[in-house]
Short mmCIF file of C-alpha atoms and ligand atoms in Angstrom, two decimals:
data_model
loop_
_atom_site.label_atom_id
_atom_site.label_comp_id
_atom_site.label_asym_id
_atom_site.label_seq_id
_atom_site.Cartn_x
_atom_site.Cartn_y
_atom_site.Cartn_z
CA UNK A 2 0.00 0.00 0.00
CA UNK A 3 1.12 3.05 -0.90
CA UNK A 4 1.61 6.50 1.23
CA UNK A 5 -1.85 8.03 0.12
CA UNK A 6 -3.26 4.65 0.42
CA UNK A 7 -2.10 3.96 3.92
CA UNK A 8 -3.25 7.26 4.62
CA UNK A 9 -7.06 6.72 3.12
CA UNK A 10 -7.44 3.08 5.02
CA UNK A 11 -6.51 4.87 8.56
CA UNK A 12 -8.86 7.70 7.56
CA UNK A 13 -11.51 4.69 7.30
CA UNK A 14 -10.94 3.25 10.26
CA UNK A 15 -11.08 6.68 12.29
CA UNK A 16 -14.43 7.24 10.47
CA UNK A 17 -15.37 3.69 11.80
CA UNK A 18 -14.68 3.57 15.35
CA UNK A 19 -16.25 7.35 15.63
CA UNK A 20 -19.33 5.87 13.98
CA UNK A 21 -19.47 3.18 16.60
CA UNK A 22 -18.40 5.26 19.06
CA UNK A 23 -21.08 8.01 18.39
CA UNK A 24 -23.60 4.68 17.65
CA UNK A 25 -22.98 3.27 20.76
CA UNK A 26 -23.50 6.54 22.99
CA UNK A 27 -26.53 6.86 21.09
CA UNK A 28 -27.75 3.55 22.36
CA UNK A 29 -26.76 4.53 26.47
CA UNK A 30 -29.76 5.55 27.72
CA UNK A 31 -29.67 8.03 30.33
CA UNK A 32 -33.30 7.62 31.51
CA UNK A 33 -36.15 5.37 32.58
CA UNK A 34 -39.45 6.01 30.69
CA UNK A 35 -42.74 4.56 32.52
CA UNK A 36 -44.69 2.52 30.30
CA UNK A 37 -42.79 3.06 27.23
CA UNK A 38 -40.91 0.19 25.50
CA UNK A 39 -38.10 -0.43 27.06
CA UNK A 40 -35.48 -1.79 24.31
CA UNK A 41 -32.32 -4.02 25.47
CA UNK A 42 -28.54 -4.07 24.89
CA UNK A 43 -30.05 -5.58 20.98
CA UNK A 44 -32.82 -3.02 20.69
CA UNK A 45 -35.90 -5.09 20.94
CA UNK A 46 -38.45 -4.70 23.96
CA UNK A 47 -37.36 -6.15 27.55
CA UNK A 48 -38.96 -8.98 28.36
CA UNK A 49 -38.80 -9.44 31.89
CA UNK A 50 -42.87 -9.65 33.01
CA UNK A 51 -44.27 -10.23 36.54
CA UNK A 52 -39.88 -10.18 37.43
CA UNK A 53 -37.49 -9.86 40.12
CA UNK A 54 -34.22 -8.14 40.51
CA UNK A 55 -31.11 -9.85 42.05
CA UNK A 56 -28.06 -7.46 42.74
CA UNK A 57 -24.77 -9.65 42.26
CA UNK A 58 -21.63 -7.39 43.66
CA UNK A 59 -22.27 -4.42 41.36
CA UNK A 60 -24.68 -5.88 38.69
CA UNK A 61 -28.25 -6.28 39.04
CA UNK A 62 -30.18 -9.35 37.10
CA UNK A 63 -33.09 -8.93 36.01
CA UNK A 64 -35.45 -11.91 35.66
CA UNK A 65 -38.79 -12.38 34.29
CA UNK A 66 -41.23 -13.76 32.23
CA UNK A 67 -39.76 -14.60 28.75
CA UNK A 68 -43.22 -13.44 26.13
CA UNK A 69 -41.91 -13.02 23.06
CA UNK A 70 -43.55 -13.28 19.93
CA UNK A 71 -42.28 -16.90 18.12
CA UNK A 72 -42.17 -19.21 21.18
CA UNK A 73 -42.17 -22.90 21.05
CA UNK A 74 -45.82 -23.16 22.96
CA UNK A 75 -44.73 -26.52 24.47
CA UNK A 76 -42.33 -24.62 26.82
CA UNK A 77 -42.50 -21.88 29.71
CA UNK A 78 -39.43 -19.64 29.48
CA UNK A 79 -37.46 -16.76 32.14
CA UNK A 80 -35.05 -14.46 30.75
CA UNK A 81 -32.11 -12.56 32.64
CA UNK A 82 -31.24 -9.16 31.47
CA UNK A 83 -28.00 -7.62 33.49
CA UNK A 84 -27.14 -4.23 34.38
CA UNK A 85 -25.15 -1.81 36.33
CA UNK A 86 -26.85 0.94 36.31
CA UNK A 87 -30.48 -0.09 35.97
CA UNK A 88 -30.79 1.89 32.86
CA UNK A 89 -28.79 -0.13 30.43
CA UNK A 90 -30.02 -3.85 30.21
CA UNK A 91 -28.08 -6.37 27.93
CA UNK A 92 -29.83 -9.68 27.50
CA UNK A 93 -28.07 -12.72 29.12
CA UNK A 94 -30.69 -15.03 27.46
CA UNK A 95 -33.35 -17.50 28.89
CA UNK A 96 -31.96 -18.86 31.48
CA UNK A 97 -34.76 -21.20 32.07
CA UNK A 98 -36.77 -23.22 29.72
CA UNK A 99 -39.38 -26.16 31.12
CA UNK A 100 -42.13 -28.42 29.56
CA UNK A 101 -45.43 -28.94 31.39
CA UNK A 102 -43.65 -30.49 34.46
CA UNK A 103 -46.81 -31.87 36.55
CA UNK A 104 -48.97 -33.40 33.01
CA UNK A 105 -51.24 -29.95 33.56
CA UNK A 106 -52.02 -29.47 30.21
CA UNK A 107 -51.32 -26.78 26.92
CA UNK A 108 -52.43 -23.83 29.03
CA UNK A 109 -49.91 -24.46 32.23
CA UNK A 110 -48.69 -21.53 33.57
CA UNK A 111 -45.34 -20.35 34.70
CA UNK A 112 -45.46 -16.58 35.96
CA UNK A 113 -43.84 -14.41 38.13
CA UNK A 114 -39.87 -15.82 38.50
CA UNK A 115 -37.96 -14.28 41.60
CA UNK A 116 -34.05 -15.56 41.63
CA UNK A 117 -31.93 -16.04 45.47
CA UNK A 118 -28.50 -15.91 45.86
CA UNK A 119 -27.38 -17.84 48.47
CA UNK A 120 -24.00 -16.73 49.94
CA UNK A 121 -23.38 -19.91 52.20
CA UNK A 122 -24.11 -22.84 48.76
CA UNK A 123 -23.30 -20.52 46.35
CA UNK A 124 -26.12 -21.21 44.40
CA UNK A 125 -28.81 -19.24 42.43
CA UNK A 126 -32.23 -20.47 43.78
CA UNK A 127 -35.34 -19.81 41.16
CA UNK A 128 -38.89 -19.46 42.51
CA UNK A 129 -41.82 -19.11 40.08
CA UNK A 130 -45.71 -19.35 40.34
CA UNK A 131 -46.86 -22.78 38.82
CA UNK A 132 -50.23 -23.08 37.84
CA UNK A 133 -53.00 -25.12 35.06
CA UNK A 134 -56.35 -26.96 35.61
CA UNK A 135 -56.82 -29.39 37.80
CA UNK A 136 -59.11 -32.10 37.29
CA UNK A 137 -62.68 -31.01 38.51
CA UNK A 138 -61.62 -27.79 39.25
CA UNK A 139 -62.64 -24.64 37.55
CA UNK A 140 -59.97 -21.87 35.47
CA UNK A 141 -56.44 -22.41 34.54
CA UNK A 142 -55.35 -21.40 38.38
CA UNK A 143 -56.04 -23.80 40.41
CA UNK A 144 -53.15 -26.33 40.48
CA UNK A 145 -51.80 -23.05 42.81
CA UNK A 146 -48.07 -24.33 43.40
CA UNK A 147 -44.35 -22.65 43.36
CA UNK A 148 -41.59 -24.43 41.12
CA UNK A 149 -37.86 -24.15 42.24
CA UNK A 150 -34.92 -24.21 40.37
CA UNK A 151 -31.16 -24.24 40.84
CA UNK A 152 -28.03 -22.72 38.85
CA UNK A 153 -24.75 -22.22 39.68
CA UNK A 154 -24.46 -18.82 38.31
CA UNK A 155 -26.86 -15.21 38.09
CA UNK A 156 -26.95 -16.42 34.54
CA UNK A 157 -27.86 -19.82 34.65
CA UNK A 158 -28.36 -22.45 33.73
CA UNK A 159 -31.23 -23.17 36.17
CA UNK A 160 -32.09 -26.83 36.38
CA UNK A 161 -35.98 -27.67 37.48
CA UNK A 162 -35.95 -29.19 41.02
CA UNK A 163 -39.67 -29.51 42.06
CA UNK A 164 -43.33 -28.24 42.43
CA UNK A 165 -44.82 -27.85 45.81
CA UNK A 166 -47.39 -26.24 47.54
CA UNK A 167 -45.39 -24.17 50.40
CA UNK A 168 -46.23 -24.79 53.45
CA UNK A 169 -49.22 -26.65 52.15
CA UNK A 170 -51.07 -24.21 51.23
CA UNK A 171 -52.22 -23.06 47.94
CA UNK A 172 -49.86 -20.37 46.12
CA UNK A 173 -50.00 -18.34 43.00
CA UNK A 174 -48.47 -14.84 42.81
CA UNK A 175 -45.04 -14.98 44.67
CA UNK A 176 -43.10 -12.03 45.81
CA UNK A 177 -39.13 -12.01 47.12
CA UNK A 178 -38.00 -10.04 49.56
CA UNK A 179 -34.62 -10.35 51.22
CA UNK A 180 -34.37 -8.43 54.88
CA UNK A 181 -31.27 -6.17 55.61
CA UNK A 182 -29.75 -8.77 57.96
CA UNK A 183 -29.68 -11.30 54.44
CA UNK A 184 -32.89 -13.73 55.44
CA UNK A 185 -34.69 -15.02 52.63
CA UNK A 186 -38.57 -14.44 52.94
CA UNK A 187 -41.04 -15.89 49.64
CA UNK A 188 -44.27 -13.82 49.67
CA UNK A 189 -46.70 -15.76 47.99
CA UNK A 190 -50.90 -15.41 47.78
CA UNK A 191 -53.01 -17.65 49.57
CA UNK A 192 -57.04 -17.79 48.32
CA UNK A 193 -58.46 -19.79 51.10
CA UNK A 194 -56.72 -17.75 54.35
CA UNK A 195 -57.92 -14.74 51.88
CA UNK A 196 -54.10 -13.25 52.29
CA UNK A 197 -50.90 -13.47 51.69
CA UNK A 198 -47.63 -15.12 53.20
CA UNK A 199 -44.33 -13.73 54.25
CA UNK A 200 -42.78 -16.90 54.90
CA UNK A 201 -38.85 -17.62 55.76
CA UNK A 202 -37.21 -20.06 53.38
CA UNK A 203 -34.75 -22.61 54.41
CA UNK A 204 -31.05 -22.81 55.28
CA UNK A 205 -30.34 -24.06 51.38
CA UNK A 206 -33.32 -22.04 50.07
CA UNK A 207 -34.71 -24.75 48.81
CA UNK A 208 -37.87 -25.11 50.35
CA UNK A 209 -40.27 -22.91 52.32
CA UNK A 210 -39.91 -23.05 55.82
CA UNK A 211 -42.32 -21.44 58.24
CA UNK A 212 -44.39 -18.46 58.46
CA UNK A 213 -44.25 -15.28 59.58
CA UNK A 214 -47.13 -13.51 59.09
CA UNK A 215 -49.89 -14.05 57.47
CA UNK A 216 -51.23 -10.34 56.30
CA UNK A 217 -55.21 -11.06 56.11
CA UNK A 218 -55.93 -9.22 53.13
CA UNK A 219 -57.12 -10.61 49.87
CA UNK A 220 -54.41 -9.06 47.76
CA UNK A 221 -51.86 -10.35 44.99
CA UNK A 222 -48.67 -9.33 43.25
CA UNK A 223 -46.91 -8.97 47.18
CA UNK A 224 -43.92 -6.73 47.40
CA UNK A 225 -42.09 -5.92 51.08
CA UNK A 226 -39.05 -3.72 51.47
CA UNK A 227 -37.48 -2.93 54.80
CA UNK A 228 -36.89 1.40 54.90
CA UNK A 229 -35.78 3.56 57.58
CA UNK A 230 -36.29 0.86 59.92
CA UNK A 231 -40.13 -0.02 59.08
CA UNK A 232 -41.49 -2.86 56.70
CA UNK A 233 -43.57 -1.69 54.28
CA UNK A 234 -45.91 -4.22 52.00
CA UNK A 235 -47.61 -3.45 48.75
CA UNK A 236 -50.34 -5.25 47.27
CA UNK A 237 -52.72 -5.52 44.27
CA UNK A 238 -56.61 -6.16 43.89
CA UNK A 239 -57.69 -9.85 42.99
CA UNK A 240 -58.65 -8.26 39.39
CA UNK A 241 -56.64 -10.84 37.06
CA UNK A 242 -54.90 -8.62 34.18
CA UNK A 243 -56.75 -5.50 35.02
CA UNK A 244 -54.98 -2.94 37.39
CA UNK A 245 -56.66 -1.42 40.24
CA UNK A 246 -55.59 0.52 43.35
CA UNK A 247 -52.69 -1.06 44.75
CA UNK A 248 -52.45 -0.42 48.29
CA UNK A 249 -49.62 -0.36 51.22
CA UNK A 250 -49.40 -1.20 54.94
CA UNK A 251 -46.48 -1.10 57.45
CA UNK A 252 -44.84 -3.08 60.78
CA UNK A 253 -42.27 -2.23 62.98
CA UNK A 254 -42.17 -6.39 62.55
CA UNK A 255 -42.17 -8.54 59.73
CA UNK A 256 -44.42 -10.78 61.93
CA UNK A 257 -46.53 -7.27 62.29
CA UNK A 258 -48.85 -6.31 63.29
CA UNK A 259 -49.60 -4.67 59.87
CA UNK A 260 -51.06 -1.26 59.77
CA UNK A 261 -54.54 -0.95 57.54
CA UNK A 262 -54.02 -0.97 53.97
CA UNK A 263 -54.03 2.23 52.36
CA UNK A 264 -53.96 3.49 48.28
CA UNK A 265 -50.42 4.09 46.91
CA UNK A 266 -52.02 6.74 44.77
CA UNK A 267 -54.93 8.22 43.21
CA UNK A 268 -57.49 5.21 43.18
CA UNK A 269 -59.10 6.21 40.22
CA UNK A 270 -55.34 5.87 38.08
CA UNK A 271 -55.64 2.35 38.98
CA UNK A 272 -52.05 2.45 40.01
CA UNK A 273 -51.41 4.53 36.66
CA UNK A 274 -52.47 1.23 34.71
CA UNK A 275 -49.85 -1.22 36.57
CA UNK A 276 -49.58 -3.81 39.18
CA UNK A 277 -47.02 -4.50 41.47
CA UNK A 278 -44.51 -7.05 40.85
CA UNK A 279 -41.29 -5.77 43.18
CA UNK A 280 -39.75 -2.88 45.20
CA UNK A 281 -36.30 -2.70 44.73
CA UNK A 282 -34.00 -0.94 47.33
CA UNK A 283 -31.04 1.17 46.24
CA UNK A 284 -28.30 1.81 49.25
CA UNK A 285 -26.32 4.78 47.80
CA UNK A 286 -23.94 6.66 49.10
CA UNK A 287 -25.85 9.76 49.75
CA UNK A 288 -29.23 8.65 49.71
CA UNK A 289 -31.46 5.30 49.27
CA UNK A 290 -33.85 4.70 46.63
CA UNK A 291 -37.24 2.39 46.98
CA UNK A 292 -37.52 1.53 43.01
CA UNK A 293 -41.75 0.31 42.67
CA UNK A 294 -41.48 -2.13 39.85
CA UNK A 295 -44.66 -2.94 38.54
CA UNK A 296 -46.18 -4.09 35.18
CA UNK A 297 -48.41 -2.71 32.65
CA UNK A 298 -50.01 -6.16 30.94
CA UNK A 299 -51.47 -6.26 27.87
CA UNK A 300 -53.04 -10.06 28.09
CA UNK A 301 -53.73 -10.29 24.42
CA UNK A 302 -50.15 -8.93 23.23
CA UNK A 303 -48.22 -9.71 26.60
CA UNK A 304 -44.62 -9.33 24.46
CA UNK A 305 -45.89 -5.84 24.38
CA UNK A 306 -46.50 -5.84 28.35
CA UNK A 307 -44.72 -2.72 29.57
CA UNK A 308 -43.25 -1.64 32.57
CA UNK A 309 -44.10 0.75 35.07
CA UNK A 310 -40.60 1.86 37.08
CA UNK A 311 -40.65 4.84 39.53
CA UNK A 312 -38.90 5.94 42.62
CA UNK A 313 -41.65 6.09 45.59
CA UNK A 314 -41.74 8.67 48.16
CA UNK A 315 -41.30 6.39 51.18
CA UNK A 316 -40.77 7.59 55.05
CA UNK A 317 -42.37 8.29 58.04
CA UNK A 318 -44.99 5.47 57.84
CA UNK A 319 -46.18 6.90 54.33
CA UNK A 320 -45.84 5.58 50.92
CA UNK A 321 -47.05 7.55 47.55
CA UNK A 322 -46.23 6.69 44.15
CA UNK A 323 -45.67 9.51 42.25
CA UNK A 324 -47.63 10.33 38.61
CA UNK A 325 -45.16 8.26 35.76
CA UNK A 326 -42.82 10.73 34.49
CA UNK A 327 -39.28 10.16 32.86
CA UNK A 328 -36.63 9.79 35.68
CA UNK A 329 -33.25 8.68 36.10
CA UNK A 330 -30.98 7.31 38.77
CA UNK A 331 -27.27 7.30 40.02
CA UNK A 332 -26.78 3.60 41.45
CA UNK A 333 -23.69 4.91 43.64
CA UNK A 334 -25.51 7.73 45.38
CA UNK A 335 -28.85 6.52 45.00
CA UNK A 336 -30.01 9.70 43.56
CA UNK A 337 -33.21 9.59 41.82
CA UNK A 338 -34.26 12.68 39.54
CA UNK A 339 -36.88 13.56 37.33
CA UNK A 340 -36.15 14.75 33.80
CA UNK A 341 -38.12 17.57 32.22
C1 DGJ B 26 -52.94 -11.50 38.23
C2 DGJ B 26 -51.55 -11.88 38.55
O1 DGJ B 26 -50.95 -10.89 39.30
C3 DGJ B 26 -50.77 -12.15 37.28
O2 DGJ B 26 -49.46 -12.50 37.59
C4 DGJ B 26 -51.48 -13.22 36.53
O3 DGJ B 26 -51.50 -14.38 37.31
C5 DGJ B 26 -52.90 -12.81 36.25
N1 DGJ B 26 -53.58 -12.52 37.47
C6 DGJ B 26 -53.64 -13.91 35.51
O4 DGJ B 26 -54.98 -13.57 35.33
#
């Protein structure tokens, strides 16, 4: 190659790597949009329904009902998107895929997936909601178990353990929520005690030990986070895909006693068109974040199921969720702002 030649082919690669530079800026996003698609590391829509969130060291994982378009119908998929700054999500795949495990027929259900780390085994424990007809039984809900699963990384692969009813009791939506002192608690609905569960898992996480409270109100999609020294607990309607009113109470306790249940915000927004799925804590350095995590479904398109993110205003025994706006976060402060 000659002088002008040379000269050309380093003037192309300069153009490159500024293209995929400027490309790949583009792509950062710098914001959280309520209820707007939220596209991944490969630009399609996140598809992480009814989730969890797991923070490994300093990346959260993201896990959640897998509903995109072109699924083999035979199987029940969860997906794992990672992130460090709960912005930016890059697709780590489906890290679990399952047949029909308990003969329950076409429509079985696997919703709601909530992923433990367990510091002592070193192990990633999977809970989901397991559900289909039962023989004799009415709807496509009333097998009302929890499947487990077990990897050996955030990532997966998780291999299916079991279906069980915990405790013995029926369960279909399951919550997580993990106390500051690092106990492992699986929320999970119960229709006959009209109520739902915060009960303490085992040593290995495997199974559901005992109870601690039982909070006697008929609601669903159970989220608990532990602020400022309070528990507070958030809960949804018994209205199947249809949002309503969700509604919070609080305990000096986990055990309670729980406080009466009041609206998280305007009751005629129907919880601005979500439901509840998670609150997600962020310890920062100058101030802590309580993340509501909720989902907008759209049961006949559920790939299209969006997700409703926003900082609460938590503290002093009060909970509000503010009107969706755009918003962002710093994970290392735990600064939340609102963009105009
Ligand atoms: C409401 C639950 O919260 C969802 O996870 C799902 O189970 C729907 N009901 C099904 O109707």
């Amino acid at each position: 190659m000659n002088h002008k030649g040379k000269c050309l082919f380093r003037f192309a690669i300069f153009l490159f790597a500024l293209l995929y530079t400027a490309t790949g800026m583009a792509q950062q996003r710098k914001s959280i949009l309520p209820r707007e698609l939220w596209p991944d590391d490969k630009g399609n829509h996140i598809q992480a329904h009814g989730g969890g969130i797991t923070k490994v060291k300093d990346t959260y994982y993201w896990y959640g009902e897998e509903r995109r378009q072109g699924l083999d119908s035979n199987y029940r998929y969860v997906s794992c998107y990672s992130s460090k700054d709960l912005m930016n999500w890059k697709f780590r795949g489906d890290v679990f895929k399952m047949t029909d495990p308990d003969s329950l027929g076409k429509k079985w259900v696997l919703e709601r997936p909530k992923v433990y780390h367990n510091i002592k085994t070193r192990k990633y424990i999977m809970y989901m909601h397991i559900d289909g007809q039962v023989k004799g039984q009415k709807g496509n809900y009333s097998y009302a178990r929890v499947g487990v699963a077990i990897g050996d990384s955030p990532t997966g692969p998780f291999n299916f353990i079991r279906t069980f009813r915990p405790l013995g009791q029926e369960s279909r939506d399951i919550g997580q929520f993990i106390d500051d002192d690092g106990s492992a608690y699986l929320i999970f609905e119960d229709r006959p005690v009209k109520g739902f569960h915060i009960a303490k898992l085992s040593e290995d996480y495997l199974d559901v030990e005992k109870d601690i409270c039982i909070i006697k109100a008929p609601l669903e999609g159970g989220a608990v986070v532990k602020y400022n020294g309070l528990y507070y607990a958030i809960g949804s309607a018994l209205t199947s895909w249809n949002p309503n009113p969700n509604k919070y109470a609080t305990a000096k306790s986990l055990a309670g006693p729980w406080s009466e249940f009041e609206d998280i915000a305007p009751p005629e927004t129907n919880t601005y068109g979500s439901q509840s799925t998670f609150m997600l804590k962020v310890v920062g350095t100058k101030s802590t974040a309580v993340i509501f995590v909720a989902d907008k479904w759209k049961p006949r398109t559920q790939w299209d199921s969006r997700y409703l993110w926003m900082p609460l205003e938590i503290g002093d025994g009060k909970l509000r969720l503010p009107e969706p706006k755009p918003w962002r976060i710093n994970v290392k402060t735990g600064e939340t702002a609102f963009i105009k």
